[in-house]
Amino acid sequence: DIQLTQSPSFLPASVGDRVTITCRASQGINNYLGWYQQKPGKAPKLLIYTASILQSGVPSRFSGSGSGTEFSLTITSLQPEDFATYYCQQLKTYPITFGQGTRLEIK
Amino acid sequence: QVQLQESGPGLVKASQTLSLTCTVSGDSISRGSSFWTWIRQPAGKGLEWIGRVYTSGSVHYNPSLESRLTISLDTAKNQFSLRLTSVTAADTAVYYCATGREAEWFDPWGQGTLVTVSS
């Protein structure tokens, strides 16, 4: 299985901050990486797919980059509704796997 | 727009079979190129991909569950289902159904249903 390791696991930040979450794959996955946001008690929401393509309806303050084994999700100018847990996901190889999550918390 | 809704028992006894159904509205499960997927999340933990059935009926399962798992389509009811046998406490989780069009980027998801395995 391809392991996805996110860092950091916890990220304290303030409204207006710019933050970056990293996802490292245990082997190369080209650009077959997506990012999800999950709020407590809710299903995850797709933010970005194919490493850098913004899902329809997602604010432009979210962006993704990377290829191979190193990927990042950046949120510029954090808004109150952005405090949530973020997961990366790969679909290069079955089984599909997710990172362990990064919890973005209010500082 | 496509909407998904999970249904099934919230409590299953250990060693028995967990059965869930995902009802799809707003689209036909047999149209296009869609991946109808089950994902689960134990309380306070991360996401685990369980498996999927493609529009054609072909399946792909997580090897960690494959020996106990069946995912299938019911085109007449516009539903797909999950069946997991010989459950243990480790199968206690929120179970989500989700779909990906053309590729396995999951959007939308169902709201999720909590399944507790009791001893």
Short mmCIF file of C-alpha atoms in Angstrom, two decimals:
data_model
loop_
_atom_site.label_atom_id
_atom_site.label_comp_id
_atom_site.label_asym_id
_atom_site.label_seq_id
_atom_site.Cartn_x
_atom_site.Cartn_y
_atom_site.Cartn_z
CA ASP A 1 0.00 0.00 0.00
CA ILE A 2 1.09 3.58 -0.61
CA GLN A 3 1.49 5.42 2.69
CA LEU A 4 0.65 9.11 2.84
CA THR A 5 2.21 11.07 5.69
CA GLN A 6 0.86 14.52 6.45
CA SER A 7 2.66 17.20 8.40
CA PRO A 8 2.00 18.72 10.72
CA SER A 9 -0.69 16.67 12.47
CA PHE A 10 -1.87 19.74 14.36
CA LEU A 11 -1.58 23.28 13.11
CA PRO A 12 -2.58 26.22 15.32
CA ALA A 13 -3.24 29.35 13.28
CA SER A 14 -5.13 32.62 13.33
CA VAL A 15 -7.71 34.16 11.04
CA GLY A 16 -5.88 35.88 8.20
CA ASP A 17 -2.83 33.60 8.34
CA ARG A 18 -1.36 31.76 5.40
CA VAL A 19 -0.83 28.07 6.15
CA THR A 20 0.66 25.12 4.29
CA ILE A 21 0.04 21.42 4.89
CA THR A 22 2.38 18.84 3.40
CA CYS A 23 1.61 15.31 2.21
CA ARG A 24 4.45 12.91 1.46
CA ALA A 25 3.85 9.65 -0.43
CA SER A 26 5.88 6.49 0.24
CA GLN A 27 6.40 6.11 -3.50
CA GLY A 28 5.84 8.24 -6.56
CA ILE A 29 2.21 8.89 -7.43
CA ASN A 30 2.66 11.37 -10.29
CA ASN A 31 -0.07 13.93 -9.65
CA TYR A 32 -2.75 11.52 -8.46
CA LEU A 33 -3.36 13.37 -5.23
CA GLY A 34 -6.42 15.09 -3.82
CA TRP A 35 -7.25 17.12 -0.73
CA TYR A 36 -10.38 17.03 1.43
CA GLN A 37 -11.72 19.19 4.23
CA GLN A 38 -13.75 17.63 7.03
CA LYS A 39 -15.65 19.43 9.74
CA PRO A 40 -16.86 17.67 12.93
CA GLY A 41 -19.85 15.43 12.30
CA LYS A 42 -19.77 16.03 8.56
CA ALA A 43 -18.60 14.12 5.51
CA PRO A 44 -15.35 15.17 3.89
CA LYS A 45 -15.52 17.71 1.09
CA LEU A 46 -13.31 17.55 -1.99
CA LEU A 47 -11.17 20.68 -2.35
CA ILE A 48 -8.48 19.84 -4.88
CA TYR A 49 -7.81 16.95 -7.25
CA THR A 50 -4.99 15.94 -9.51
CA ALA A 51 -2.69 17.80 -7.13
CA SER A 52 -3.61 21.32 -8.19
CA ILE A 53 -7.08 21.54 -9.76
CA LEU A 54 -9.59 23.42 -7.65
CA GLN A 55 -12.95 21.67 -7.32
CA SER A 56 -15.88 23.73 -8.53
CA GLY A 57 -17.21 26.05 -5.85
CA VAL A 58 -14.09 25.94 -3.66
CA PRO A 59 -12.70 29.39 -2.78
CA SER A 60 -9.56 30.48 -4.58
CA ARG A 61 -7.68 30.94 -1.30
CA PHE A 62 -7.14 27.17 -1.46
CA SER A 63 -4.39 25.91 -3.73
CA GLY A 64 -2.44 22.71 -4.23
CA SER A 65 0.92 21.86 -5.69
CA GLY A 66 3.43 19.08 -6.05
CA SER A 67 4.10 15.88 -7.95
CA GLY A 68 5.87 12.60 -7.40
CA THR A 69 6.13 12.18 -3.64
CA GLU A 70 5.81 15.70 -2.21
CA PHE A 71 2.59 17.69 -2.21
CA SER A 72 1.20 20.70 -0.41
CA LEU A 73 -2.09 22.39 0.31
CA THR A 74 -1.93 26.12 0.96
CA ILE A 75 -4.66 28.29 2.37
CA THR A 76 -4.08 32.02 2.10
CA SER A 77 -5.87 34.42 4.43
CA LEU A 78 -7.55 31.88 6.71
CA GLN A 79 -11.25 32.37 7.30
CA PRO A 80 -13.16 31.18 10.40
CA GLU A 81 -14.86 28.45 8.37
CA ASP A 82 -11.50 26.97 7.32
CA PHE A 83 -10.73 25.54 10.77
CA ALA A 84 -11.23 21.84 10.16
CA THR A 85 -9.31 18.63 9.51
CA TYR A 86 -7.65 18.15 6.13
CA TYR A 87 -6.84 14.84 4.44
CA CYS A 88 -4.83 13.99 1.37
CA GLN A 89 -5.77 11.00 -0.81
CA GLN A 90 -3.97 9.10 -3.57
CA LEU A 91 -5.49 7.10 -6.37
CA LYS A 92 -2.34 6.07 -8.23
CA THR A 93 -2.54 2.51 -6.92
CA TYR A 94 -5.12 0.35 -5.21
CA PRO A 95 -5.94 0.33 -2.40
CA ILE A 96 -6.76 4.02 -2.39
CA THR A 97 -5.27 5.53 0.74
CA PHE A 98 -5.61 8.69 2.79
CA GLY A 99 -3.19 10.62 4.95
CA GLN A 100 -3.71 10.57 8.69
CA GLY A 101 -5.12 14.09 8.71
CA THR A 102 -4.04 17.57 9.76
CA ARG A 103 -6.18 19.36 12.28
CA LEU A 104 -6.16 23.10 11.68
CA GLU A 105 -7.03 24.80 14.96
CA ILE A 106 -7.61 28.34 16.07
CA LYS A 107 -4.57 29.66 17.92
CA GLN B 1 -27.24 17.21 -8.60
CA VAL B 2 -26.28 13.80 -7.32
CA GLN B 3 -27.15 12.98 -3.73
CA LEU B 4 -26.28 9.88 -1.73
CA GLN B 5 -27.91 8.51 1.41
CA GLU B 6 -26.71 5.58 3.51
CA SER B 7 -29.15 3.30 5.31
CA GLY B 8 -28.90 0.19 7.43
CA PRO B 9 -28.75 -1.07 11.02
CA GLY B 10 -26.82 1.05 13.46
CA LEU B 11 -26.01 -1.90 15.70
CA VAL B 12 -24.61 -5.26 14.63
CA LYS B 13 -23.55 -8.13 16.86
CA ALA B 14 -20.02 -9.41 16.71
CA SER B 15 -19.49 -12.28 14.25
CA GLN B 16 -22.58 -11.29 12.28
CA THR B 17 -22.92 -9.49 8.94
CA LEU B 18 -23.01 -5.74 8.43
CA SER B 19 -25.21 -4.68 5.51
CA LEU B 20 -25.57 -1.11 4.27
CA THR B 21 -27.28 0.45 1.28
CA CYS B 22 -26.54 3.71 -0.47
CA THR B 23 -29.47 5.24 -2.35
CA VAL B 24 -28.50 7.51 -5.22
CA SER B 25 -30.72 10.33 -6.42
CA GLY B 26 -30.21 12.82 -9.21
CA ASP B 27 -28.37 10.40 -11.49
CA SER B 28 -28.50 6.82 -12.70
CA ILE B 29 -25.88 4.53 -11.20
CA SER B 30 -25.64 2.68 -14.50
CA ARG B 31 -24.97 5.79 -16.61
CA GLY B 32 -21.58 7.21 -17.42
CA SER B 33 -18.29 6.26 -15.79
CA SER B 34 -18.77 6.41 -12.05
CA PHE B 35 -17.06 4.79 -9.11
CA TRP B 36 -19.56 3.96 -6.36
CA THR B 37 -17.50 3.74 -3.20
CA TRP B 38 -17.61 2.91 0.49
CA ILE B 39 -15.29 4.62 2.98
CA ARG B 40 -15.29 4.33 6.76
CA GLN B 41 -13.98 6.34 9.69
CA PRO B 42 -13.63 5.05 13.25
CA ALA B 43 -14.41 7.64 15.89
CA GLY B 44 -11.61 10.18 16.16
CA LYS B 45 -9.56 8.51 13.45
CA GLY B 46 -8.80 8.86 9.77
CA LEU B 47 -10.46 7.66 6.59
CA GLU B 48 -10.22 4.10 5.29
CA TRP B 49 -11.20 3.22 1.72
CA ILE B 50 -13.25 0.02 1.81
CA GLY B 51 -13.88 -0.59 -1.87
CA ARG B 52 -15.89 0.33 -4.92
CA VAL B 53 -18.11 -0.89 -7.69
CA TYR B 54 -17.80 0.68 -11.11
CA THR B 55 -20.73 1.52 -13.37
CA SER B 56 -20.07 -1.72 -15.27
CA GLY B 57 -20.31 -3.74 -12.07
CA SER B 58 -16.60 -4.43 -11.70
CA VAL B 59 -15.33 -4.23 -8.15
CA HIS B 60 -12.13 -3.43 -6.33
CA TYR B 61 -11.70 -4.07 -2.62
CA ASN B 62 -9.25 -3.11 0.08
CA PRO B 63 -7.10 -6.24 0.56
CA SER B 64 -7.42 -5.83 4.34
CA LEU B 65 -11.18 -6.48 4.04
CA GLU B 66 -11.48 -8.43 0.80
CA SER B 67 -12.11 -11.85 2.33
CA ARG B 68 -15.18 -10.52 4.17
CA LEU B 69 -16.49 -7.94 1.73
CA THR B 70 -19.04 -7.71 -1.07
CA ILE B 71 -20.03 -4.49 -2.83
CA SER B 72 -22.70 -4.61 -5.51
CA LEU B 73 -25.02 -2.51 -7.66
CA ASP B 74 -28.81 -2.69 -7.77
CA THR B 75 -29.65 -0.79 -10.92
CA ALA B 76 -33.40 -1.37 -10.56
CA LYS B 77 -33.40 0.50 -7.23
CA ASN B 78 -30.57 2.91 -8.14
CA GLN B 79 -28.65 1.73 -5.10
CA PHE B 80 -25.37 0.12 -4.26
CA SER B 81 -24.65 -1.92 -1.19
CA LEU B 82 -21.96 -3.14 1.17
CA ARG B 83 -21.88 -6.47 2.94
CA LEU B 84 -19.19 -7.20 5.51
CA THR B 85 -19.20 -10.57 7.23
CA SER B 86 -17.80 -11.74 10.57
CA VAL B 87 -17.63 -8.26 12.05
CA THR B 88 -15.66 -7.38 15.18
CA ALA B 89 -15.38 -4.28 17.34
CA ALA B 90 -12.70 -3.05 14.92
CA ASP B 91 -15.43 -2.59 12.30
CA THR B 92 -17.21 0.02 14.44
CA ALA B 93 -17.11 3.25 12.44
CA VAL B 94 -19.04 5.86 10.53
CA TYR B 95 -19.60 4.40 7.07
CA TYR B 96 -19.81 6.77 4.12
CA CYS B 97 -20.86 6.14 0.57
CA ALA B 98 -19.36 8.42 -2.05
CA THR B 99 -18.88 8.65 -5.77
CA GLY B 100 -16.34 9.81 -8.29
CA ARG B 101 -17.13 10.64 -11.90
CA GLU B 102 -14.45 9.55 -14.40
CA ALA B 103 -11.92 9.25 -11.57
CA GLU B 104 -11.92 8.34 -7.91
CA TRP B 105 -12.02 11.84 -6.51
CA PHE B 106 -14.95 11.57 -4.14
CA ASP B 107 -17.67 14.12 -4.55
CA PRO B 108 -20.36 13.99 -3.37
CA TRP B 109 -20.52 11.92 -0.19
CA GLY B 110 -23.44 10.68 1.83
CA GLN B 111 -23.91 12.09 5.31
CA GLY B 112 -22.51 8.91 6.87
CA THR B 113 -24.05 6.32 9.15
CA LEU B 114 -22.63 5.09 12.44
CA VAL B 115 -22.39 1.33 12.77
CA THR B 116 -21.52 -0.08 16.18
CA VAL B 117 -20.48 -3.69 16.61
CA SER B 118 -21.58 -5.02 19.98
CA SER B 119 -20.32 -8.03 21.82
#
